[in-house]
Amino acid sequence: PREPPADAAPKNTFTSGVTSLCSRRQHTQLMSGAYDGSIRWHDPRGLRYPPTDEVTTGGGVWRMRFSPADPDLFAVAAMYEGCCVVSEREKRILYRYPDHEGLVYAIDWLPSCTDGVLRLMSASFYGREAHVWEVTDQRTSCLLYTSP
């Protein structure tokens, strides 16, 4: 690993608690999600350095899941701001799904049929509901199912 400068001290860049960690074995990136709504990319070989990139979701990041179909995408359960799909390569939010009642704590990708559409399932805590939805274009999503 690279050595930090002699005057470097460990950098605590979080303004609130870390709630999620995610990495890929083949990459030298570690992603952290925090209650303040930020997703940060870190180089695990130099954790004394500040994050390499950051995206703000607007709501606390509770869970992150990589897409099994597209290695660039990961889904985020963003507590107060619903859900979003983020591009790891572009380091930006591509899609938002805000239609939950209450805090969103769970999200995962559903197996796609042969149509190649990206489908996800997410759940809210206080709303006691699960939604199945799909990404239909760069800005919108379509609700397919809401639990009773």
Tab-separated table of C-alpha atoms in Angstrom:
chain	number	residue	atom	x	y	z
A	1	PRO	CA	0.000	0.000	0.000
A	2	ARG	CA	1.034	3.552	-0.519
A	3	GLU	CA	2.356	5.386	2.500
A	4	PRO	CA	0.549	8.503	3.711
A	5	PRO	CA	2.509	11.710	4.117
A	6	ALA	CA	4.256	12.094	7.477
A	7	ASP	CA	1.791	14.781	8.595
A	8	ALA	CA	-1.304	12.793	7.535
A	9	ALA	CA	-3.751	11.741	10.186
A	10	PRO	CA	-6.631	9.299	9.764
A	11	LYS	CA	-9.449	11.104	7.961
A	12	ASN	CA	-12.928	10.724	9.368
A	13	THR	CA	-15.070	12.045	6.539
A	14	PHE	CA	-18.386	10.872	7.930
A	15	THR	CA	-20.808	13.317	9.492
A	16	SER	CA	-22.970	10.458	10.768
A	17	GLY	CA	-22.889	6.704	11.301
A	18	VAL	CA	-21.813	4.272	8.584
A	19	THR	CA	-24.763	1.988	7.855
A	20	SER	CA	-23.633	-0.064	4.849
A	21	LEU	CA	-20.447	-1.434	3.274
A	22	CYS	CA	-20.137	-3.006	-0.147
A	23	SER	CA	-17.245	-4.195	-2.311
A	24	ARG	CA	-16.448	-6.397	-5.243
A	25	ARG	CA	-13.681	-8.948	-4.955
A	26	GLN	CA	-12.178	-8.102	-8.341
A	27	HIS	CA	-12.011	-4.332	-7.714
A	28	THR	CA	-9.887	-2.222	-5.434
A	29	GLN	CA	-12.857	-0.149	-4.309
A	30	LEU	CA	-14.786	-0.205	-1.060
A	31	MET	CA	-18.097	1.649	-0.928
A	32	SER	CA	-19.575	2.955	2.288
A	33	GLY	CA	-23.067	4.252	2.864
A	34	ALA	CA	-23.935	6.509	5.765
A	35	TYR	CA	-26.936	7.795	7.647
A	36	ASP	CA	-26.252	11.259	6.216
A	37	GLY	CA	-27.214	9.941	2.750
A	38	SER	CA	-23.725	9.752	1.291
A	39	ILE	CA	-22.133	6.926	-0.660
A	40	ARG	CA	-18.352	7.136	-0.645
A	41	TRP	CA	-15.754	5.211	-2.632
A	42	HIS	CA	-12.559	4.306	-0.791
A	43	ASP	CA	-9.312	2.655	-1.815
A	44	PRO	CA	-8.894	-0.087	0.828
A	45	ARG	CA	-5.123	0.035	0.310
A	46	GLY	CA	-5.073	3.583	1.697
A	47	LEU	CA	-7.947	4.095	4.117
A	48	ARG	CA	-6.071	6.935	5.815
A	49	TYR	CA	-6.795	9.040	2.733
A	50	PRO	CA	-10.104	10.789	2.044
A	51	PRO	CA	-12.643	8.987	-0.169
A	52	THR	CA	-11.927	8.965	-3.883
A	53	ASP	CA	-15.529	9.878	-4.841
A	54	GLU	CA	-18.887	10.645	-3.279
A	55	VAL	CA	-22.585	10.695	-4.235
A	56	THR	CA	-25.416	11.998	-2.055
A	57	THR	CA	-28.744	10.180	-2.151
A	58	GLY	CA	-30.677	12.644	-0.002
A	59	GLY	CA	-31.689	9.963	2.500
A	60	GLY	CA	-29.789	7.635	4.786
A	61	VAL	CA	-28.131	4.768	2.905
A	62	TRP	CA	-29.276	1.561	4.543
A	63	ARG	CA	-28.523	-1.109	1.943
A	64	MET	CA	-26.575	-1.364	-1.330
A	65	ARG	CA	-26.801	-4.243	-3.807
A	66	PHE	CA	-24.869	-4.762	-7.047
A	67	SER	CA	-26.853	-5.677	-10.155
A	68	PRO	CA	-26.300	-9.262	-11.295
A	69	ALA	CA	-27.080	-8.189	-14.885
A	70	ASP	CA	-25.062	-4.983	-15.226
A	71	PRO	CA	-21.747	-4.708	-13.331
A	72	ASP	CA	-21.901	-0.896	-13.424
A	73	LEU	CA	-25.161	-0.572	-11.475
A	74	PHE	CA	-26.045	-0.925	-7.830
A	75	ALA	CA	-29.332	-0.363	-6.040
A	76	VAL	CA	-29.658	1.665	-2.850
A	77	ALA	CA	-32.319	1.632	-0.133
A	78	ALA	CA	-32.088	5.307	0.850
A	79	MET	CA	-34.339	5.342	3.920
A	80	TYR	CA	-35.983	8.800	3.736
A	81	GLU	CA	-35.691	9.247	-0.043
A	82	GLY	CA	-36.972	5.915	-1.324
A	83	CYS	CA	-34.683	3.961	-3.621
A	84	CYS	CA	-32.188	4.746	-6.314
A	85	VAL	CA	-29.962	3.037	-8.855
A	86	VAL	CA	-26.419	4.383	-9.057
A	87	SER	CA	-23.791	4.043	-11.760
A	88	GLU	CA	-20.501	2.994	-10.205
A	89	ARG	CA	-18.569	4.134	-13.280
A	90	GLU	CA	-20.215	7.578	-13.534
A	91	LYS	CA	-20.592	8.044	-9.764
A	92	ARG	CA	-24.105	9.431	-10.101
A	93	ILE	CA	-27.735	8.482	-9.527
A	94	LEU	CA	-29.365	7.254	-12.725
A	95	TYR	CA	-32.848	6.322	-11.506
A	96	ARG	CA	-35.039	7.115	-8.494
A	97	TYR	CA	-38.049	5.310	-7.063
A	98	PRO	CA	-39.671	7.521	-4.386
A	99	ASP	CA	-43.085	5.846	-4.025
A	100	HIS	CA	-42.730	4.192	-0.607
A	101	GLU	CA	-44.547	5.260	2.534
A	102	GLY	CA	-42.063	5.516	5.388
A	103	LEU	CA	-38.432	4.438	5.672
A	104	VAL	CA	-36.996	2.138	3.007
A	105	TYR	CA	-34.637	-0.443	4.493
A	106	ALA	CA	-34.540	-3.253	1.947
A	107	ILE	CA	-33.787	-3.563	-1.755
A	108	ASP	CA	-32.628	-6.269	-4.132
A	109	TRP	CA	-32.586	-7.131	-7.808
A	110	LEU	CA	-35.074	-9.615	-9.229
A	111	PRO	CA	-34.094	-12.079	-11.913
A	112	SER	CA	-34.897	-10.590	-15.303
A	113	CYS	CA	-36.899	-12.422	-17.879
A	114	THR	CA	-35.604	-12.594	-21.419
A	115	ASP	CA	-36.707	-8.992	-22.018
A	116	GLY	CA	-33.603	-7.627	-20.215
A	117	VAL	CA	-35.599	-5.110	-18.153
A	118	LEU	CA	-34.120	-4.178	-14.765
A	119	ARG	CA	-36.551	-5.188	-12.012
A	120	LEU	CA	-36.195	-4.558	-8.316
A	121	MET	CA	-38.042	-5.242	-5.088
A	122	SER	CA	-37.906	-2.836	-2.186
A	123	ALA	CA	-39.608	-2.679	1.191
A	124	SER	CA	-40.474	-0.010	3.718
A	125	PHE	CA	-40.476	-0.497	7.455
A	126	TYR	CA	-43.270	1.652	8.850
A	127	GLY	CA	-45.308	1.424	5.645
A	128	ARG	CA	-45.238	-2.395	5.937
A	129	GLU	CA	-45.147	-2.730	2.181
A	130	ALA	CA	-43.080	-4.316	-0.527
A	131	HIS	CA	-42.906	-2.930	-4.063
A	132	VAL	CA	-41.789	-4.599	-7.264
A	133	TRP	CA	-40.742	-2.033	-9.856
A	134	GLU	CA	-38.723	-1.715	-13.013
A	135	VAL	CA	-36.568	0.900	-14.595
A	136	THR	CA	-38.238	2.031	-17.794
A	137	ASP	CA	-35.984	4.905	-18.904
A	138	GLN	CA	-33.329	7.280	-17.589
A	139	ARG	CA	-35.698	9.161	-15.281
A	140	THR	CA	-38.715	7.124	-14.356
A	141	SER	CA	-39.733	3.774	-13.021
A	142	CYS	CA	-42.935	1.816	-13.178
A	143	LEU	CA	-44.655	0.234	-10.200
A	144	LEU	CA	-45.593	-3.365	-10.960
A	145	TYR	CA	-46.794	-4.579	-7.554
A	146	THR	CA	-47.479	-3.298	-4.041
A	147	SER	CA	-48.122	-5.663	-1.177
A	148	PRO	CA	-51.499	-5.375	0.569
